[in-house]
Amino acid sequence: MFIRALLVAIIATISTGWINHIIAWPAIYPVFSGFLVGLAMGEPTVGMIAGATINLAYLGWITAGGSMPGNLSVAGVFGTALTILSGADPKLAVSFAIPLSLIGILMWNLQMTINVFWVHKADAYAEEGNTKGVQLMTYLFPQLTVFLINGVPAFLLVYFGGDFFMNLISNLPESFINALEVVGGLMPALGIGMLLKFIGKKKLIPFFFIGFFISSYLGLNLMAIAILGAAIAAYSYMSSVKKESLFDDEGDESEEKSEHDTGSGKKLRKKDLVLHWFLGLSQECAYNYERLQATGTCAAIIPIIKRLYNTKEDISAALKRYLVFFNTEPCFVGPIIPGICASMEEQRANGIDITDESVISLRTGLMGPLAGVGDTLSQGILYPTVAALACSMAIEGNALGPVLFFAVFSGLMVLLGYNMYMLGYTKGKESIIKLLQSNMLEQVTDAFSILGLMVIGAMGAERVLVNIPISFTVGQTTVIIQEVIDSLIPNIVPLLIILIIWNLVKKNKSITYIMLGLMAVGIIATYLGIFGLAV
């Protein structure tokens, strides 16, 4: 049990510490972290199904700018572990996970607050030009903080909690267990409603209904609808995109040559650039309330600084340039910014007049627009689309679901992020501003949104599992309300629940209150015989 508890503690630390996004970002999401917890505890199938069940309630949860409506990492890791420890049906996992995710907000606040101390220590090391000190304040001490806040409670839960939670579940009335299962069937509607607010442009919303009713009437599975959605998205993009390239004019080419042709001066090597991009995938591992990604961004550019500058004074000045407030989407689109910064540092080291203020101003100016594009793409479209497919497979007992999620999500992160970094380095700030001013990014986002909305629509039809079991007798005939409804419009009850939640979210009602209200409605309606679990 010690080894299992330690492994779960490590998973809890990785999923919250963000030491490197290739592994840590997928581990934030329960469809993957639940699978890992299941493997660690010797129950991979239960962990996989529990994690996927939890994840469906969080398809639309966006964490941007340091805000966190619920601690998704805690929900996945602790909720799955608790499900396994108690021997409960995985359908109950989301009922365990939701209160844990709210407690997890306090854990997150504590982590972000303590990390402020480490950024101030990094300031002191930067003043000395001590790159190793900055790295320790970025990669080591914040991770120890996460381990104490998240890892130790996870260890204690697994090591000591088995008998207690098993007895707790065994003493719950069967009627209450049934009510919790209904709550679990309702919760995917919350994630879908939140997601519709985030990516549901008015002109694209019909694609959600297309996905929903194709699944309801034709019975196509999620993968088939995803393929159809991809084809429609590709057609939409190719029909709207302009033929000319943004970067094929002579002015840009001459600019690129002038920026990077430094003659016999200092030049960055390819491996310096690759290392800078790779370390940038860890720029949130010292996330803090005061300066958010500043410490991680500074530590990531240290290989560039050490290649270009030799004196303590120059190294200190460079470190301090990157220890100012910074926050953007770090992995998919955001790497454009560190790519530009590497180019500017190379030029500066070769005598071109680039001031501290110009570097800071450029980063500050680009971080907002790129965060908007990057968060929409990564958290609003790619994650829910891939997670929806993975959850559907996992709930059916197919272990390829979480493996697919990790491979596709991290693979796209590496492919897109690396190329964005190199685009920033080679094309420079003017071409990136030109890209942001064009409508190409909007066209790409719309195309991905079409795919995502169709998949999420189908997910709503498949995974919001609730019915109305009320029946009455007319003469010799028993009339069941749900059968009458299905004969008119299949899955209309789940659709109405999704639309109600979407309307509440659009009105900026508290997500926590909506979630707790949905739990209360599910339990009360089950006891009154209004709701039952659809199978």
PDB file of N, CA and C in Angstrom, residues 4 39 61 72 87 133 176 205 211 249 271 312 332 341 357:
ATOM      1  N   ARG A   4       1.742   2.153  -3.586  1.00  0.00           N
ATOM      2  CA  ARG A   4       0.570   2.690  -4.289  1.00  0.00           C
ATOM      3  C   ARG A   4       0.283   4.115  -3.849  1.00  0.00           C
ATOM      4  N   LEU A  39      -3.988   2.686 -12.597  1.00  0.00           N
ATOM      5  CA  LEU A  39      -2.793   1.848 -12.772  1.00  0.00           C
ATOM      6  C   LEU A  39      -2.002   1.760 -11.472  1.00  0.00           C
ATOM      7  N   TRP A  61     -14.551  23.552 -18.522  1.00  0.00           N
ATOM      8  CA  TRP A  61     -13.880  24.309 -17.468  1.00  0.00           C
ATOM      9  C   TRP A  61     -12.587  24.912 -18.001  1.00  0.00           C
ATOM     10  N   LEU A  72      -9.504  20.959 -11.066  1.00  0.00           N
ATOM     11  CA  LEU A  72      -9.726  19.791 -11.902  1.00  0.00           C
ATOM     12  C   LEU A  72      -8.746  18.672 -11.572  1.00  0.00           C
ATOM     13  N   GLY A  87     -14.650   1.119  -3.221  1.00  0.00           N
ATOM     14  CA  GLY A  87     -15.262   0.030  -3.954  1.00  0.00           C
ATOM     15  C   GLY A  87     -16.573   0.421  -4.610  1.00  0.00           C
ATOM     16  N   GLY A 133      20.517  29.812  -9.230  1.00  0.00           N
ATOM     17  CA  GLY A 133      19.575  30.181  -8.174  1.00  0.00           C
ATOM     18  C   GLY A 133      18.173  30.398  -8.736  1.00  0.00           C
ATOM     19  N   PHE A 176     -30.199   6.526  -1.974  1.00  0.00           N
ATOM     20  CA  PHE A 176     -29.274   7.653  -2.105  1.00  0.00           C
ATOM     21  C   PHE A 176     -28.205   7.353  -3.146  1.00  0.00           C
ATOM     22  N   ILE A 205     -23.390  27.944 -33.678  1.00  0.00           N
ATOM     23  CA  ILE A 205     -24.204  27.122 -32.777  1.00  0.00           C
ATOM     24  C   ILE A 205     -25.006  26.041 -33.505  1.00  0.00           C
ATOM     25  N   GLY A 211     -24.749  17.972 -34.563  1.00  0.00           N
ATOM     26  CA  GLY A 211     -24.111  16.825 -33.905  1.00  0.00           C
ATOM     27  C   GLY A 211     -25.053  16.114 -32.963  1.00  0.00           C
ATOM     28  N   ASP A 249       6.055  37.764 -49.022  1.00  0.00           N
ATOM     29  CA  ASP A 249       6.477  38.973 -49.725  1.00  0.00           C
ATOM     30  C   ASP A 249       7.950  39.225 -49.492  1.00  0.00           C
ATOM     31  N   LYS A 271      20.262  24.009 -31.211  1.00  0.00           N
ATOM     32  CA  LYS A 271      19.959  23.335 -29.948  1.00  0.00           C
ATOM     33  C   LYS A 271      19.654  24.336 -28.829  1.00  0.00           C
ATOM     34  N   LYS A 312      28.580  39.241 -15.631  1.00  0.00           N
ATOM     35  CA  LYS A 312      27.535  39.144 -14.603  1.00  0.00           C
ATOM     36  C   LYS A 312      26.492  40.249 -14.787  1.00  0.00           C
ATOM     37  N   PHE A 332       0.710  26.140 -27.198  1.00  0.00           N
ATOM     38  CA  PHE A 332       0.203  25.910 -28.549  1.00  0.00           C
ATOM     39  C   PHE A 332       0.476  27.088 -29.473  1.00  0.00           C
ATOM     40  N   CYS A 341      11.522  36.799 -28.660  1.00  0.00           N
ATOM     41  CA  CYS A 341      12.468  37.276 -27.642  1.00  0.00           C
ATOM     42  C   CYS A 341      13.869  36.730 -27.883  1.00  0.00           C
ATOM     43  N   GLU A 357      13.003  48.136 -22.249  1.00  0.00           N
ATOM     44  CA  GLU A 357      11.608  48.549 -22.382  1.00  0.00           C
ATOM     45  C   GLU A 357      10.966  47.986 -23.652  1.00  0.00           C
TER      46      GLU A 357
END
